[in-house]
XYZ file of N, CA and C in Angstrom:
531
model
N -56.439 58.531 -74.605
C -56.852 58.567 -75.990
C -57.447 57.220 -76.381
N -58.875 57.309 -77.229
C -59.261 56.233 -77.149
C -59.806 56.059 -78.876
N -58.467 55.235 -79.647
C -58.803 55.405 -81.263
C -60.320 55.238 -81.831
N -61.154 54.383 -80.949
C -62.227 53.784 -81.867
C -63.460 55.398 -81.444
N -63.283 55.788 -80.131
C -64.194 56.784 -79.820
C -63.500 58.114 -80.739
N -62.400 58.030 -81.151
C -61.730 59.503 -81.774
C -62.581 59.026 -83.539
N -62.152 57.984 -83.781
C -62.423 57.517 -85.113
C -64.024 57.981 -85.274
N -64.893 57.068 -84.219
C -66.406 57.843 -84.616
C -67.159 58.945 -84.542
N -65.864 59.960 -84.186
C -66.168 61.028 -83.404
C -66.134 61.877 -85.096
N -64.944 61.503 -85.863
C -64.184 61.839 -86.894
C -65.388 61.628 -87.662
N -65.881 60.737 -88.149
C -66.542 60.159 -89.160
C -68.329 60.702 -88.524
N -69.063 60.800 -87.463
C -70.139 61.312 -86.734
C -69.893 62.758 -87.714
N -69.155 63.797 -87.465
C -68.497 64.880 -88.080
C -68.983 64.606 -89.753
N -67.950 63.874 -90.239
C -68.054 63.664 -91.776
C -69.538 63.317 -92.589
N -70.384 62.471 -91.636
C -71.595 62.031 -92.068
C -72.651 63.460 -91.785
N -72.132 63.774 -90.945
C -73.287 65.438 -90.716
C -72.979 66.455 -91.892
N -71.861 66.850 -92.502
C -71.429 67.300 -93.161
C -72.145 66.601 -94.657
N -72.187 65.406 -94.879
C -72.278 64.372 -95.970
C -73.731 64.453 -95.960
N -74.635 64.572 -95.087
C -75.988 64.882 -94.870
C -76.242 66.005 -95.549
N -75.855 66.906 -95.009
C -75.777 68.248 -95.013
C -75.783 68.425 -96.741
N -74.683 68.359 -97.380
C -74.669 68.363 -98.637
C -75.610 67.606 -99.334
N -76.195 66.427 -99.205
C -77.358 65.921 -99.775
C -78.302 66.583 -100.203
N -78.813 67.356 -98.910
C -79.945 68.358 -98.767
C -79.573 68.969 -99.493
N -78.857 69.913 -99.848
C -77.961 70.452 -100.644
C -78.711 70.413 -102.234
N -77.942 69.392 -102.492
C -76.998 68.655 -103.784
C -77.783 67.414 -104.065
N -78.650 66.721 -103.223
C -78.987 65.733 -103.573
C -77.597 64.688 -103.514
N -77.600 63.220 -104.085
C -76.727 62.553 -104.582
C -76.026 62.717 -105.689
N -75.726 64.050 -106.188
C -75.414 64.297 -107.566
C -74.172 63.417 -107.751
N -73.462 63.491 -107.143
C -72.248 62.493 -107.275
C -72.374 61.374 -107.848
N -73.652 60.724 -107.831
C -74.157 59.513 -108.359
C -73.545 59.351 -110.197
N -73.481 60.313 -110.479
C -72.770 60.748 -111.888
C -71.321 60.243 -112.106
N -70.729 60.333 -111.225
C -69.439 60.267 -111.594
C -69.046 59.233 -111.772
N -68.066 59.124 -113.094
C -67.601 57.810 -113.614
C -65.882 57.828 -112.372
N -66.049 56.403 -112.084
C -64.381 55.989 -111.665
C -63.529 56.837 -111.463
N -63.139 57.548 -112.801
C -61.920 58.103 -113.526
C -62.099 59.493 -112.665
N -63.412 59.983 -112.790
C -64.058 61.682 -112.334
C -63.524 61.564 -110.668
N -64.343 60.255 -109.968
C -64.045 60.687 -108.687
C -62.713 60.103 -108.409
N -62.162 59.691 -108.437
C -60.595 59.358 -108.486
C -59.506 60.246 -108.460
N -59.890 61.323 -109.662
C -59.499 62.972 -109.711
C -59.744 63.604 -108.696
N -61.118 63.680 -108.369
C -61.536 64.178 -107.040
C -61.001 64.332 -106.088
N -61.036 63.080 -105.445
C -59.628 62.434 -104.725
C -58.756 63.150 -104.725
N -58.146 62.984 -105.997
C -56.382 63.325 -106.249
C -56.303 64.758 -105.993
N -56.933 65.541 -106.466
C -57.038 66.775 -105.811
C -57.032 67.514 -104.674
N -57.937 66.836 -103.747
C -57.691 66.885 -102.817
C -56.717 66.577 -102.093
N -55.940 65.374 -101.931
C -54.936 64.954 -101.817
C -53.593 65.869 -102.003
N -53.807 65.955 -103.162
C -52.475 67.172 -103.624
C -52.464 68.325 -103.144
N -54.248 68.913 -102.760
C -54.086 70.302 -101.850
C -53.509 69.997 -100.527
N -53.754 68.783 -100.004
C -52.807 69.054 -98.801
C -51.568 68.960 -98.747
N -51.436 68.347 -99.974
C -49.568 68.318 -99.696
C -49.232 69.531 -100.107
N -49.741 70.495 -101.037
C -49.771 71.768 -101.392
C -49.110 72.296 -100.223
N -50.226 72.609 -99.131
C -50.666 73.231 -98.230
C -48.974 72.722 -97.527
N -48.785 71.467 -96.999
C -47.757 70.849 -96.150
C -46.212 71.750 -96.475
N -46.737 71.498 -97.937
C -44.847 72.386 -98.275
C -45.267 73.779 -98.033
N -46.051 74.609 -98.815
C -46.215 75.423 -98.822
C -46.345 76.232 -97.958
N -47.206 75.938 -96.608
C -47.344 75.672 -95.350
C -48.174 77.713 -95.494
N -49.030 77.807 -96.724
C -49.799 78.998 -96.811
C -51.238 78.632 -97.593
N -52.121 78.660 -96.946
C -53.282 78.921 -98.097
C -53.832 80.032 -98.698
N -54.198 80.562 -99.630
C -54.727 81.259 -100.251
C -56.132 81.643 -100.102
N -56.695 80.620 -100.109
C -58.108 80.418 -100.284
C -58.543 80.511 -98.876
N -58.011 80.047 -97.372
C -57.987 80.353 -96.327
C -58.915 79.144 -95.984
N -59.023 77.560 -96.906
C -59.311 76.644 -95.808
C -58.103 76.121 -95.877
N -58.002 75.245 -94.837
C -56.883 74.678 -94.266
C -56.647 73.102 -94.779
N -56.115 72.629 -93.928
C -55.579 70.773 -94.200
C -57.094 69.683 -93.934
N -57.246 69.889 -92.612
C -58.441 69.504 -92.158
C -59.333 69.116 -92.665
N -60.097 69.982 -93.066
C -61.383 70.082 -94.355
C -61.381 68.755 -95.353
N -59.871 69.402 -95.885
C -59.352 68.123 -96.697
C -59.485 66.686 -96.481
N -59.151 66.624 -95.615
C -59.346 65.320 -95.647
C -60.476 64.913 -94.835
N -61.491 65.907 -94.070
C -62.793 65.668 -94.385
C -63.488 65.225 -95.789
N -62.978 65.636 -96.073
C -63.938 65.401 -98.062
C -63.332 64.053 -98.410
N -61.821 63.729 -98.033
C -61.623 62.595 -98.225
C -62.146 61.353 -97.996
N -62.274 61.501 -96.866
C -63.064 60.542 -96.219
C -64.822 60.159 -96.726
N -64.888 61.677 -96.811
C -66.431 61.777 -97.457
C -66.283 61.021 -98.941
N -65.863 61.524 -99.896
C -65.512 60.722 -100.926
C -65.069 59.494 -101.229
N -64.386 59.331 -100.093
C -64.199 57.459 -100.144
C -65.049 56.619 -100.056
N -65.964 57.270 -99.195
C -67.397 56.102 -98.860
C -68.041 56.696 -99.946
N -68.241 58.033 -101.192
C -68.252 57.514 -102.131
C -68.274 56.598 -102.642
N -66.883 56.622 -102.838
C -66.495 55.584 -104.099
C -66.691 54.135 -103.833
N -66.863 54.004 -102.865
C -66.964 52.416 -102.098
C -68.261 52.371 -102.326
N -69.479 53.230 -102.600
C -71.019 53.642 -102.814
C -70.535 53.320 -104.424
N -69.938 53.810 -105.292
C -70.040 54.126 -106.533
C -69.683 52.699 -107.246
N -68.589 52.209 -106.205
C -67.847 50.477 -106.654
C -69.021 49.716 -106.437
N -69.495 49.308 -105.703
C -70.884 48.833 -105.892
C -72.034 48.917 -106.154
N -72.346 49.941 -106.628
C -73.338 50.470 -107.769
C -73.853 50.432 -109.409
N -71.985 50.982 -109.183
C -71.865 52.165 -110.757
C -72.482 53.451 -110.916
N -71.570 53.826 -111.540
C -72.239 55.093 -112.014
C -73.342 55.294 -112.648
N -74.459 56.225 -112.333
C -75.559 56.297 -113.356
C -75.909 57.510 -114.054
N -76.494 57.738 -114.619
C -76.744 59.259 -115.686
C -77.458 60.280 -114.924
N -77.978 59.428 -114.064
C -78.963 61.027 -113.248
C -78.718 60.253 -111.997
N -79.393 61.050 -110.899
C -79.562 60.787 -109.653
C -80.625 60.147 -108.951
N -80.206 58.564 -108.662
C -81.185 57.184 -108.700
C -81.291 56.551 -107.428
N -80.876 57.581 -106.175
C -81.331 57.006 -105.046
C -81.458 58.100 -104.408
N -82.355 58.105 -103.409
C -83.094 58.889 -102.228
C -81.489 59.204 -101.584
N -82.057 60.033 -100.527
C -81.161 60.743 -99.355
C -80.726 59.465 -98.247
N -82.214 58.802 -98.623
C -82.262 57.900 -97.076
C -81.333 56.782 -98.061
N -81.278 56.126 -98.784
C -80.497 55.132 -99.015
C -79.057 55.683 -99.179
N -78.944 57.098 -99.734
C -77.022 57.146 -99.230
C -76.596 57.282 -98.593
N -77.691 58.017 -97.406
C -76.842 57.702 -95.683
C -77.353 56.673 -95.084
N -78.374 55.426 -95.670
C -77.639 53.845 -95.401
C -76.697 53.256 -96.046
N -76.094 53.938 -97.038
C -74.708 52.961 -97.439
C -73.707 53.675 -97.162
N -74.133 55.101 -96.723
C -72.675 56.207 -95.640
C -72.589 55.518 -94.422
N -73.436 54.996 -93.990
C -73.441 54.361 -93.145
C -72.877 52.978 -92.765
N -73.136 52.235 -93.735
C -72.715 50.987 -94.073
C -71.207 51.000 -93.919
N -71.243 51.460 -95.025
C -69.279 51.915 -95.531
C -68.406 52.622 -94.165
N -69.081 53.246 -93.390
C -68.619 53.851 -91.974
C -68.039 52.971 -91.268
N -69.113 52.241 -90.864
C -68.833 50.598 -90.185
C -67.595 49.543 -90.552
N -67.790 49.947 -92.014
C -66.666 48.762 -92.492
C -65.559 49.450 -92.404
N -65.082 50.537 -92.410
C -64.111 51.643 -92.382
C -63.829 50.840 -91.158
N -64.464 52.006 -89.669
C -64.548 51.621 -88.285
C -63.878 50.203 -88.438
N -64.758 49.428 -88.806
C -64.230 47.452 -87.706
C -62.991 47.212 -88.905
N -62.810 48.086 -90.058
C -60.805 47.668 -90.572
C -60.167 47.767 -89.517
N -60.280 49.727 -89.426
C -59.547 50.385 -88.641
C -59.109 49.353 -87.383
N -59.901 48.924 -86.421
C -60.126 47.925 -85.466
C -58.946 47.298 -85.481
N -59.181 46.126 -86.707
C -58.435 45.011 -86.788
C -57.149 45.214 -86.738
N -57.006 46.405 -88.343
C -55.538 46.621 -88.432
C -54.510 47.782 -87.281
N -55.631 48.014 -86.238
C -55.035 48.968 -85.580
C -54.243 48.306 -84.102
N -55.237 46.984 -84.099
C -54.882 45.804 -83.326
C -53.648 45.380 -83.822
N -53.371 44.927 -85.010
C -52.349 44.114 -85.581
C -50.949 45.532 -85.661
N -50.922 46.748 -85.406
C -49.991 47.406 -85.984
C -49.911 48.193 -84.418
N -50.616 48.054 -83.563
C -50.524 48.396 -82.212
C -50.452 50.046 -82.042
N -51.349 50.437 -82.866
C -51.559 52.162 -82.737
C -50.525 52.452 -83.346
N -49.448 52.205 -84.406
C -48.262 53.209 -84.797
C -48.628 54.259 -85.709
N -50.483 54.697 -85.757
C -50.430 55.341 -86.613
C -50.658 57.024 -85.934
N -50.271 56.852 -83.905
C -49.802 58.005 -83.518
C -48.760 58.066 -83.828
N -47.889 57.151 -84.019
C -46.162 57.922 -83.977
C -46.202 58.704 -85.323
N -46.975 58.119 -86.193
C -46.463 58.875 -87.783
C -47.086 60.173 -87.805
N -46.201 60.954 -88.801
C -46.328 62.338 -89.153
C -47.568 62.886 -90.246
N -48.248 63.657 -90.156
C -49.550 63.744 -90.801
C -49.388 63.422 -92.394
N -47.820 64.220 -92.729
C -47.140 64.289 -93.680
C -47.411 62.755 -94.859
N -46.920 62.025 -93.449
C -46.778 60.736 -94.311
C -48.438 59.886 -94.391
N -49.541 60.102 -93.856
C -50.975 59.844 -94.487
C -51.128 60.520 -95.630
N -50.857 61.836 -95.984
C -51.196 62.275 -97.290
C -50.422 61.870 -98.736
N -49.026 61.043 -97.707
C -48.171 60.409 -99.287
C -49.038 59.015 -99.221
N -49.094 58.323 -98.000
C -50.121 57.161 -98.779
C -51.059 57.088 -98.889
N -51.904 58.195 -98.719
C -53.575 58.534 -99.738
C -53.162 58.776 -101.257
N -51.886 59.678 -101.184
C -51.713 59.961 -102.672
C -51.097 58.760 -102.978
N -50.304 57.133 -102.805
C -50.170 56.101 -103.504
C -51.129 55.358 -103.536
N -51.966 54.916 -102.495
C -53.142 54.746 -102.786
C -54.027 54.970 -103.943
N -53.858 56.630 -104.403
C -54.848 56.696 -105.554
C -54.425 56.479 -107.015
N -52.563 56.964 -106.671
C -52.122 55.972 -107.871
C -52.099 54.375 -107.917
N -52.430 53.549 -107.478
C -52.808 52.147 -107.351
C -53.811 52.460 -107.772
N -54.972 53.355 -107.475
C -55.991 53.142 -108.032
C -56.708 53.585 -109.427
N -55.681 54.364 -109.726
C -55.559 54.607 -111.325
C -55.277 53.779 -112.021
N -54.000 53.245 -111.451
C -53.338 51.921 -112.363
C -54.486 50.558 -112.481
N -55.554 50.338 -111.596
C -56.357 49.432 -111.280
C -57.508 50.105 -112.557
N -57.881 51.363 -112.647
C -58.673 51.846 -113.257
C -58.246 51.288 -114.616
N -56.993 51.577 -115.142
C -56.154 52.135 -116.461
C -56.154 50.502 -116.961
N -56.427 49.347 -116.048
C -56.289 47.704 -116.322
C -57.441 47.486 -116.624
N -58.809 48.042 -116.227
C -60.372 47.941 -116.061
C -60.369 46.650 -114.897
N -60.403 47.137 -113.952
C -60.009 46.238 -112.937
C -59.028 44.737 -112.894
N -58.493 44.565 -113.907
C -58.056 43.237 -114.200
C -56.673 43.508 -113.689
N -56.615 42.934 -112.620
C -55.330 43.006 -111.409
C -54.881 41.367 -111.334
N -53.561 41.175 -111.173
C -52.906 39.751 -110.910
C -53.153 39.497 -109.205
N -52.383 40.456 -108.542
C -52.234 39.966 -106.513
C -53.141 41.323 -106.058
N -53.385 42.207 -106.760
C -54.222 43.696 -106.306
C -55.305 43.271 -105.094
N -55.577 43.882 -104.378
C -57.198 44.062 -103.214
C -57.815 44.685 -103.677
N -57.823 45.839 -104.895
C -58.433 46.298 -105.523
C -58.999 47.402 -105.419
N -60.052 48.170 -105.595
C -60.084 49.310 -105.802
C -60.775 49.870 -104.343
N -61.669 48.888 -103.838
C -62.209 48.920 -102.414
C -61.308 48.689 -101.399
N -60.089 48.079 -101.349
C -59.305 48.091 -100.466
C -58.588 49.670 -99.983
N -58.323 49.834 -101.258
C -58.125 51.293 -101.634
C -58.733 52.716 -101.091
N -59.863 52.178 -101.478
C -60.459 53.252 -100.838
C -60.528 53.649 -99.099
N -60.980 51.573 -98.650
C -60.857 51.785 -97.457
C -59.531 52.362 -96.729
N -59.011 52.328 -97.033
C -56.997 53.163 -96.814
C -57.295 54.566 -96.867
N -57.483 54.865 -97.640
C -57.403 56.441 -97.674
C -58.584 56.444 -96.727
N -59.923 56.378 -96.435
C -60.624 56.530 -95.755
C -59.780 56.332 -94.136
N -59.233 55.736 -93.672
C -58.871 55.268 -92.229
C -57.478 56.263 -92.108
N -56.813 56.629 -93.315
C -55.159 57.741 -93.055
C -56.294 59.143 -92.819
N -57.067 59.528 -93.903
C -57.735 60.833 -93.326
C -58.785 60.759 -92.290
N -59.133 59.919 -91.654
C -59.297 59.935 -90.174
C -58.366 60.532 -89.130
N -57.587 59.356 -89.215
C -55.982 60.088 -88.526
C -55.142 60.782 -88.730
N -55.735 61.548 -89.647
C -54.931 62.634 -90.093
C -55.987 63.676 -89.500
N -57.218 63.569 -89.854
C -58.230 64.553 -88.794
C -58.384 64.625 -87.450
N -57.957 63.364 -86.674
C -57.388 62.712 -85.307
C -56.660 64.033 -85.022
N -55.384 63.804 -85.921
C -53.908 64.567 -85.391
C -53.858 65.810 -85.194
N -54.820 66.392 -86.414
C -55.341 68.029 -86.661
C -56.038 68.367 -85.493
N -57.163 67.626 -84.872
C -57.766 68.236 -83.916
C -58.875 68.566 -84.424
N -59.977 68.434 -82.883
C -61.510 68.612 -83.357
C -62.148 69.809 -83.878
């Protein structure tokens, strides 16, 4: 098993998908204030823990997916934190899959560092426990919202994101291709 080839394998996946919807949809997302995609997030988030207890879907997608979108949405918001939000839709296709791109990378070489410093323990953990710290994660990032960024020791709202971005990796890792 080789984390950095599973990781781009994960995210290769997420950006085709993230393409895909462009064509779509355009950048409509470009709209969303903080607060909107944050919810987003949280939603998602909560369907999988849904799903974890519940251990039934309804709707008949699964865990997976989930935190495909997560991931997709994080490099969002890491797009949206250095932007802002705007009223209509103010960049091409080609500039959001250069900053899907961008944000990929920086994801990737965290993952790296901190995967170096923590020596892979994020096979031993249970999928269970990535979806409780995506979901504290996004409460940190409410509470960061609810301050207007004005944090005392915080990393802030991009640290944030990058977290949940690197647990639903390995949580898509664990699920399988």
């Amino acid at each position: 098993m080789d984390t950095n080839k599973e990781f781009e394998a994960i995210m290769a996946e997420c950006r085709e998908l993230f393409a895909k919807k462009l064509h779509d949809y355009g950048a409509s997302w470009r709209i969303l204030r903080p607060s909107s995609l944050t919810d987003q997030l949280f939603i998602k988030a909560k369907r999988i823990r849904s799903l974890e207890i519940k251990k039934e879907s309804l709707v008949g997608e699964g865990i997976r997916p989930e935190f495909v979108a997560l991931i997709n949405y994080g490099i969002v918001g890491l797009i949206q934190t250095e932007k802002g939000f705007a009223d209509t839709v103010d960049i091409s296709v080609e500039e959001a899959l250069q900053l899907y791109d961008r944000y990929a990378h920086e994801a990737l070489e965290l993952m790296k560092r901190k995967n170096h410093d923590y020596d892979e323990a994020w096979r031993s953990m249970r999928v269970s426990s990535y979806t409780d710290f995506i979901l504290t994660k996004l409460q940190r990032i409410k509470e960061i919202e609810d301050l207007d960024g004005k944090t005392l020791v915080s990393e802030g709202v991009e640290g944030n994101y990058m977290d949940i971005i690197n647990y639903a990796v390995f949580g898509a890792i664990k699920l399988g291709y």
